[in-house]
mmCIF file of C-alpha atoms and ligand atoms in Angstrom:
data_model
loop_
_atom_site.group_PDB
_atom_site.id
_atom_site.type_symbol
_atom_site.label_atom_id
_atom_site.label_comp_id
_atom_site.label_asym_id
_atom_site.label_seq_id
_atom_site.Cartn_x
_atom_site.Cartn_y
_atom_site.Cartn_z
ATOM 1 C CA PRO A 1 10.030 222.283 159.129
ATOM 2 C CA ALA A 2 12.096 225.272 157.696
ATOM 3 C CA ALA A 3 13.719 227.686 159.929
ATOM 4 C CA GLY A 4 11.568 230.672 160.419
ATOM 5 C CA THR A 5 8.330 228.565 160.519
ATOM 6 C CA ASP A 6 5.865 230.298 162.618
ATOM 7 C CA PRO A 7 5.608 229.072 166.209
ATOM 8 C CA ASP A 8 1.915 227.871 165.900
ATOM 9 C CA THR A 9 2.645 226.119 162.662
ATOM 10 C CA LEU A 10 5.523 224.338 164.127
ATOM 11 C CA ALA A 11 3.565 223.533 167.367
ATOM 12 C CA ARG A 12 0.719 221.987 165.101
ATOM 13 C CA THR A 13 3.563 219.903 163.296
ATOM 14 C CA ALA A 14 4.992 218.698 166.517
ATOM 15 C CA ALA A 15 1.473 217.876 167.786
ATOM 16 C CA ALA A 16 0.756 215.701 164.715
ATOM 17 C CA GLU A 17 3.956 213.860 165.381
ATOM 18 C CA LEU A 18 3.066 213.478 168.942
ATOM 19 C CA THR A 19 -0.337 212.137 168.368
ATOM 20 C CA THR A 20 0.926 209.717 165.714
ATOM 21 C CA ALA A 21 3.329 208.527 168.404
ATOM 22 C CA LEU A 22 1.079 208.574 171.476
ATOM 23 C CA GLY A 23 -2.338 208.725 170.294
ATOM 24 C CA ASP A 24 -4.911 211.480 170.715
ATOM 25 C CA GLY A 25 -7.537 212.347 173.284
ATOM 26 C CA HIS A 26 -4.932 213.683 175.881
ATOM 27 C CA ASP A 27 -6.562 215.766 178.604
ATOM 28 C CA VAL A 28 -3.817 217.414 180.438
ATOM 29 C CA ALA A 29 0.047 218.128 180.315
ATOM 30 C CA VAL A 30 2.280 217.911 183.240
ATOM 31 C CA VAL A 31 5.597 219.757 182.844
ATOM 32 C CA MET A 32 8.173 218.284 185.236
ATOM 33 C CA GLY A 33 10.591 220.796 186.362
ATOM 34 C CA SER A 34 14.091 220.199 187.825
ATOM 35 C CA GLY A 35 14.144 217.308 190.204
ATOM 36 C CA TRP A 36 10.667 216.246 189.471
ATOM 37 C CA ALA A 37 11.529 213.491 186.950
ATOM 38 C CA PRO A 38 11.278 210.789 189.530
ATOM 39 C CA ALA A 39 7.830 212.179 190.368
ATOM 40 C CA ALA A 40 6.804 211.011 186.804
ATOM 41 C CA ASP A 41 7.445 207.313 187.941
ATOM 42 C CA ALA A 42 4.592 207.697 190.384
ATOM 43 C CA PHE A 43 2.188 207.590 187.293
ATOM 44 C CA GLY A 44 3.274 204.049 186.519
ATOM 45 C CA ALA A 45 4.214 202.453 183.322
ATOM 46 C CA ALA A 46 3.849 204.750 180.213
ATOM 47 C CA GLU A 47 1.559 203.720 177.434
ATOM 48 C CA GLY A 48 4.058 205.268 175.016
ATOM 49 C CA ALA A 49 6.853 207.679 175.126
ATOM 50 C CA VAL A 50 8.798 209.723 172.593
ATOM 51 C CA ALA A 51 12.281 211.404 172.960
ATOM 52 C CA ILE A 52 11.728 215.262 173.096
ATOM 53 C CA GLY A 53 14.563 215.921 170.762
ATOM 54 C CA ASP A 54 12.834 213.764 167.962
ATOM 55 C CA LEU A 55 9.793 216.101 167.746
ATOM 56 C CA PRO A 56 9.924 219.183 165.442
ATOM 57 C CA GLY A 57 10.961 222.315 167.166
ATOM 58 C CA PHE A 58 12.356 220.576 170.260
ATOM 59 C CA ALA A 59 16.092 220.436 171.203
ATOM 60 C CA ALA A 60 17.368 217.923 173.841
ATOM 61 C CA PRO A 61 17.493 219.896 177.056
ATOM 62 C CA THR A 62 20.817 220.816 178.372
ATOM 63 C CA ALA A 63 20.524 221.307 182.281
ATOM 64 C CA VAL A 64 21.894 218.499 184.333
ATOM 65 C CA GLY A 65 19.011 216.545 185.915
ATOM 66 C CA HIS A 66 16.614 217.031 183.196
ATOM 67 C CA GLY A 67 15.211 214.079 181.215
ATOM 68 C CA GLY A 68 14.059 214.482 177.714
ATOM 69 C CA GLN A 69 10.949 212.601 177.147
ATOM 70 C CA VAL A 70 7.145 212.854 176.624
ATOM 71 C CA ARG A 71 5.394 210.134 178.118
ATOM 72 C CA SER A 72 1.772 209.192 177.885
ATOM 73 C CA VAL A 73 0.088 207.776 180.991
ATOM 74 C CA ARG A 74 -3.299 207.046 181.945
ATOM 75 C CA VAL A 75 -5.000 208.079 185.334
ATOM 76 C CA GLY A 76 -8.627 206.782 185.657
ATOM 77 C CA GLU A 77 -10.418 208.358 182.753
ATOM 78 C CA ARG A 78 -7.587 211.156 182.012
ATOM 79 C CA ARG A 79 -4.938 210.812 179.530
ATOM 80 C CA VAL A 80 -1.975 212.803 180.551
ATOM 81 C CA LEU A 81 1.292 213.888 178.664
ATOM 82 C CA LEU A 82 4.311 213.998 180.949
ATOM 83 C CA PHE A 83 6.896 216.435 179.641
ATOM 84 C CA LEU A 84 10.258 215.213 181.436
ATOM 85 C CA GLY A 85 12.444 218.218 180.866
ATOM 86 C CA ARG A 86 11.716 221.652 179.713
ATOM 87 C CA THR A 87 13.757 224.371 177.886
ATOM 88 C CA HIS A 88 14.809 227.076 179.991
ATOM 89 C CA LEU A 89 15.446 230.740 178.816
ATOM 90 C CA TYR A 90 19.163 230.600 180.096
ATOM 91 C CA GLU A 91 19.879 227.796 177.356
ATOM 92 C CA GLY A 92 20.115 230.930 175.041
ATOM 93 C CA ARG A 93 17.823 229.781 172.264
ATOM 94 C CA GLY A 94 15.229 232.485 172.939
ATOM 95 C CA VAL A 95 11.556 232.459 174.193
ATOM 96 C CA GLU A 96 9.988 230.206 171.588
ATOM 97 C CA PRO A 97 11.701 226.934 172.454
ATOM 98 C CA VAL A 98 10.887 227.654 176.190
ATOM 99 C CA VAL A 99 7.048 227.573 175.262
ATOM 100 C CA HIS A 100 7.088 225.100 172.428
ATOM 101 C CA GLY A 101 6.200 222.321 174.538
ATOM 102 C CA ILE A 102 3.076 224.255 175.911
ATOM 103 C CA ARG A 103 1.988 225.200 172.299
ATOM 104 C CA THR A 104 2.444 221.602 171.137
ATOM 105 C CA ALA A 105 0.400 220.238 174.030
ATOM 106 C CA ALA A 106 -2.354 222.751 173.213
ATOM 107 C CA ALA A 107 -2.234 221.829 169.514
ATOM 108 C CA ALA A 108 -2.556 218.179 170.643
ATOM 109 C CA GLY A 109 -5.849 219.115 172.431
ATOM 110 C CA VAL A 110 -5.047 219.356 176.144
ATOM 111 C CA ARG A 111 -7.135 221.749 178.047
ATOM 112 C CA THR A 112 -5.056 221.885 181.229
ATOM 113 C CA VAL A 113 -1.523 222.344 182.031
ATOM 114 C CA VAL A 114 0.303 221.702 185.400
ATOM 115 C CA LEU A 115 3.693 223.526 185.375
ATOM 116 C CA THR A 116 6.041 222.192 188.140
ATOM 117 C CA ASN A 117 9.137 223.654 189.074
ATOM 118 C CA ALA A 118 11.975 223.831 191.741
ATOM 119 C CA ALA A 119 12.194 227.131 193.479
ATOM 120 C CA GLY A 120 14.086 228.888 196.130
ATOM 121 C CA GLY A 121 11.932 229.726 199.044
ATOM 122 C CA LEU A 122 11.935 233.407 200.383
ATOM 123 C CA ALA A 123 9.513 232.876 203.215
ATOM 124 C CA PRO A 124 11.387 231.904 206.607
ATOM 125 C CA GLU A 125 8.709 229.194 207.069
ATOM 126 C CA HIS A 126 9.289 227.591 203.815
ATOM 127 C CA ARG A 127 10.991 224.091 204.265
ATOM 128 C CA VAL A 128 13.035 222.026 201.625
ATOM 129 C CA GLY A 129 10.827 219.499 200.081
ATOM 130 C CA GLN A 130 7.717 221.534 200.603
ATOM 131 C CA ALA A 131 5.214 221.913 197.783
ATOM 132 C CA VAL A 132 3.668 225.487 197.366
ATOM 133 C CA LEU A 133 0.991 226.433 194.901
ATOM 134 C CA VAL A 134 1.775 229.083 192.744
ATOM 135 C CA SER A 135 -1.005 231.969 193.024
ATOM 136 C CA ASP A 136 0.522 234.385 190.668
ATOM 137 C CA HIS A 137 3.967 235.441 189.238
ATOM 138 C CA LEU A 138 6.273 238.152 188.676
ATOM 139 C CA ASN A 139 7.641 237.916 185.155
ATOM 140 C CA LEU A 140 11.115 239.373 185.650
ATOM 141 C CA THR A 141 12.536 237.817 182.576
ATOM 142 C CA ALA A 142 11.774 241.057 180.463
ATOM 143 C CA ARG A 143 10.304 238.729 177.874
ATOM 144 C CA SER A 144 6.969 237.510 176.477
ATOM 145 C CA PRO A 145 6.160 234.394 174.447
ATOM 146 C CA LEU A 146 3.870 236.592 172.634
ATOM 147 C CA VAL A 147 4.498 238.901 169.731
ATOM 148 C CA GLY A 148 2.359 241.569 168.119
ATOM 149 C CA ALA A 149 -1.068 243.046 169.370
ATOM 150 C CA THR A 150 -2.017 240.074 171.641
ATOM 151 C CA PHE A 151 -3.093 241.889 174.649
ATOM 152 C CA VAL A 152 -3.781 238.727 176.945
ATOM 153 C CA ASP A 153 -5.382 239.193 180.064
ATOM 154 C CA LEU A 154 -3.367 237.399 182.898
ATOM 155 C CA THR A 155 -5.845 237.883 185.811
ATOM 156 C CA ASP A 156 -6.264 234.683 187.671
ATOM 157 C CA LEU A 157 -3.521 233.100 185.248
ATOM 158 C CA TYR A 158 -3.094 230.314 187.942
ATOM 159 C CA SER A 159 -6.561 228.988 188.011
ATOM 160 C CA ALA A 160 -8.290 229.388 191.351
ATOM 161 C CA ARG A 161 -10.489 226.394 190.900
ATOM 162 C CA LEU A 162 -7.594 224.144 190.195
ATOM 163 C CA ARG A 163 -5.796 225.525 193.319
ATOM 164 C CA GLU A 164 -9.057 224.580 195.189
ATOM 165 C CA LEU A 165 -8.973 221.164 193.795
ATOM 166 C CA ALA A 166 -5.245 220.890 194.893
ATOM 167 C CA ARG A 167 -6.268 221.599 198.307
ATOM 168 C CA GLU A 168 -9.008 219.103 198.302
ATOM 169 C CA ILE A 169 -6.360 216.501 198.111
ATOM 170 C CA GLU A 170 -3.662 218.340 200.209
ATOM 171 C CA PRO A 171 -5.563 220.743 202.562
ATOM 172 C CA ASP A 172 -2.233 222.089 204.030
ATOM 173 C CA LEU A 173 -0.838 223.352 200.674
ATOM 174 C CA THR A 174 0.077 227.084 200.921
ATOM 175 C CA GLU A 175 0.298 229.475 198.156
ATOM 176 C CA GLY A 176 2.903 231.981 196.875
ATOM 177 C CA VAL A 177 3.871 234.419 194.285
ATOM 178 C CA TYR A 178 6.635 233.156 192.001
ATOM 179 C CA ALA A 179 9.260 235.487 190.714
ATOM 180 C CA ALA A 180 10.585 234.163 187.391
ATOM 181 C CA LEU A 181 14.205 235.187 186.728
ATOM 182 C CA PRO A 182 16.115 234.420 183.491
ATOM 183 C CA GLY A 183 19.141 232.681 185.548
ATOM 184 C CA PRO A 184 21.246 230.728 185.071
ATOM 185 C CA HIS A 185 23.057 232.117 188.155
ATOM 186 C CA TYR A 186 21.285 232.045 191.405
ATOM 187 C CA GLU A 187 20.281 235.483 192.826
ATOM 188 C CA THR A 188 22.376 237.700 195.090
ATOM 189 C CA PRO A 189 21.118 238.031 198.722
ATOM 190 C CA ALA A 190 20.416 241.745 197.840
ATOM 191 C CA GLU A 191 18.175 240.519 194.967
ATOM 192 C CA ILE A 192 16.418 238.148 197.193
ATOM 193 C CA ARG A 193 15.585 241.131 199.576
ATOM 194 C CA MET A 194 14.436 243.130 196.553
ATOM 195 C CA LEU A 195 12.121 240.262 195.415
ATOM 196 C CA ARG A 196 10.659 239.960 199.037
ATOM 197 C CA THR A 197 9.836 243.672 198.873
ATOM 198 C CA LEU A 198 8.202 243.114 195.476
ATOM 199 C CA GLY A 199 6.065 240.574 197.141
ATOM 200 C CA ALA A 200 7.614 237.379 195.893
ATOM 201 C CA ASP A 201 7.542 234.093 197.966
ATOM 202 C CA LEU A 202 9.230 231.732 195.551
ATOM 203 C CA VAL A 203 12.062 232.358 193.010
ATOM 204 C CA GLY A 204 13.028 230.150 190.051
ATOM 205 C CA MET A 205 14.010 230.246 186.336
ATOM 206 C CA SER A 206 10.876 228.786 184.522
ATOM 207 C CA THR A 207 7.194 228.631 184.598
ATOM 208 C CA ALA A 208 6.057 232.268 183.960
ATOM 209 C CA LEU A 209 6.716 232.335 180.398
ATOM 210 C CA GLU A 210 5.013 228.932 179.898
ATOM 211 C CA ALA A 211 2.095 230.036 181.807
ATOM 212 C CA ILE A 212 1.464 233.016 179.733
ATOM 213 C CA ALA A 213 1.820 230.981 176.475
ATOM 214 C CA ALA A 214 -0.647 228.526 178.131
ATOM 215 C CA ARG A 215 -3.255 231.301 178.883
ATOM 216 C CA ALA A 216 -2.903 232.581 175.380
ATOM 217 C CA ALA A 217 -3.711 229.123 174.018
ATOM 218 C CA GLY A 218 -6.830 228.986 176.235
ATOM 219 C CA LEU A 219 -5.553 226.429 178.644
ATOM 220 C CA GLU A 220 -6.122 226.266 182.537
ATOM 221 C CA VAL A 221 -2.970 226.289 184.416
ATOM 222 C CA LEU A 222 -1.838 224.960 187.919
ATOM 223 C CA GLY A 223 1.605 225.911 188.957
ATOM 224 C CA LEU A 224 3.463 223.949 191.697
ATOM 225 C CA SER A 225 6.810 224.721 193.127
ATOM 226 C CA MET A 226 8.684 222.487 195.134
ATOM 227 C CA VAL A 227 10.955 224.472 197.694
ATOM 228 C CA THR A 228 14.367 222.936 197.108
ATOM 229 C CA ASN A 229 16.246 225.467 198.987
ATOM 230 C CA ALA A 230 16.135 228.709 201.168
ATOM 231 C CA ALA A 231 16.717 231.558 198.663
ATOM 232 C CA ALA A 232 20.144 233.299 198.754
ATOM 233 C CA GLY A 233 20.923 234.975 201.936
ATOM 234 C CA ILE A 234 18.042 233.684 203.801
ATOM 235 C CA THR A 235 19.947 231.109 205.759
ATOM 236 C CA GLY A 236 23.497 232.232 204.746
ATOM 237 C CA GLU A 237 23.917 228.942 203.236
ATOM 238 C CA LYS A 238 25.481 228.723 199.719
ATOM 239 C CA LEU A 239 23.427 227.393 196.886
ATOM 240 C CA ASP A 240 24.605 224.171 195.236
ATOM 241 C CA HIS A 241 22.774 222.887 192.068
ATOM 242 C CA GLU A 242 23.472 219.374 193.051
ATOM 243 C CA GLU A 243 21.742 219.953 196.422
ATOM 244 C CA VAL A 244 18.843 221.431 194.692
ATOM 245 C CA LEU A 245 18.446 218.464 192.588
ATOM 246 C CA ALA A 246 18.975 216.155 195.489
ATOM 247 C CA ALA A 247 16.196 217.975 197.406
ATOM 248 C CA GLY A 248 13.897 217.458 194.594
ATOM 249 C CA LYS A 249 14.582 213.709 194.279
ATOM 250 C CA ALA A 250 13.835 213.386 197.976
ATOM 251 C CA ALA A 251 10.356 214.897 197.771
ATOM 252 C CA ALA A 252 9.645 213.735 194.278
ATOM 253 C CA GLY A 253 7.745 210.334 195.229
ATOM 254 C CA ARG A 254 5.260 212.222 197.586
ATOM 255 C CA LEU A 255 4.549 215.054 194.946
ATOM 256 C CA GLY A 256 4.416 212.285 192.066
ATOM 257 C CA ARG A 257 1.622 210.890 194.032
ATOM 258 C CA PHE A 258 -0.160 214.212 194.516
ATOM 259 C CA LEU A 259 0.052 214.807 190.752
ATOM 260 C CA VAL A 260 -1.280 211.511 190.073
ATOM 261 C CA GLU A 261 -4.474 212.217 192.383
ATOM 262 C CA PHE A 262 -4.839 215.746 190.891
ATOM 263 C CA THR A 263 -4.746 214.562 187.302
ATOM 264 C CA GLY A 264 -7.156 211.904 188.078
ATOM 265 C CA ARG A 265 -9.780 214.411 189.660
ATOM 266 C CA LEU A 266 -9.724 216.847 186.830
ATOM 267 C CA PRO A 267 -13.146 218.065 185.798
HETATM 268 N N1 HPA B 301 16.713 230.674 192.756
HETATM 269 C C1 HPA B 301 16.471 230.435 191.396
HETATM 270 N N2 HPA B 301 16.028 229.309 191.002
HETATM 271 C C2 HPA B 301 15.951 228.149 191.768
HETATM 272 C C3 HPA B 301 16.401 228.179 193.019
HETATM 273 C C4 HPA B 301 16.676 229.538 193.483
HETATM 274 O O1 HPA B 301 17.039 229.653 194.734
HETATM 275 N N3 HPA B 301 16.041 227.020 193.649
HETATM 276 C C5 HPA B 301 15.691 226.328 192.656
HETATM 277 N N4 HPA B 301 15.531 226.954 191.564
#
């Protein structure tokens, strides 16, 4: 497609190629964040896969540890699109590539999106490897994926009934407010204190813009963070991207099994 193609047209073009490659009738898209790629393997053998970079409007993701694939898997009666790898705002390509996967999944007909991410934990009781449901977000990127007079309501953006469904599977899952920052640097301890004051429980560099785009496209959203580290200044430890990825890997199998169960139970 020509440069300057509007985002919805580009998403429809990508969705057409996606369904040519993987078939149609997908119910749900699961976006795998940093460190979650091993969780994708819990879904078992894919019925098909495409390289993300081969679809219109996508570029191969750049961050270390991010796969670059869309897989089609089946869980019971549900057809699931697994997005391994996402585009982040910090890659410098602007907002549209960040939400293109969501718009493509919506154009391909999914009704639900599960946004996973790796996050720093702000609460002292957060443990590395713990999964936390996103109850709401603070979008501190100063950006929106929407342009023009689209005054989309974001009340209950992270679906209460999907959080309830998640807790039917894992009753101990806690919830938290996710603060989305542009990155790519980690926060300063002072910024983390500020975020706590603002009501954040988790901090990361994704998810919020995708959730907004999903709501605008009429999708129901579940957000799930994996705490990969205590946020800056909480323990005094330095933050290391490799350690963040390693923590993700260690917890990924368990979280993958949760995601399989969750997608299989979707209404
Ligand atoms: N801050 C921001 N993003 C993150 C973090 C963090 O501490 N951990 C994983 N992603």
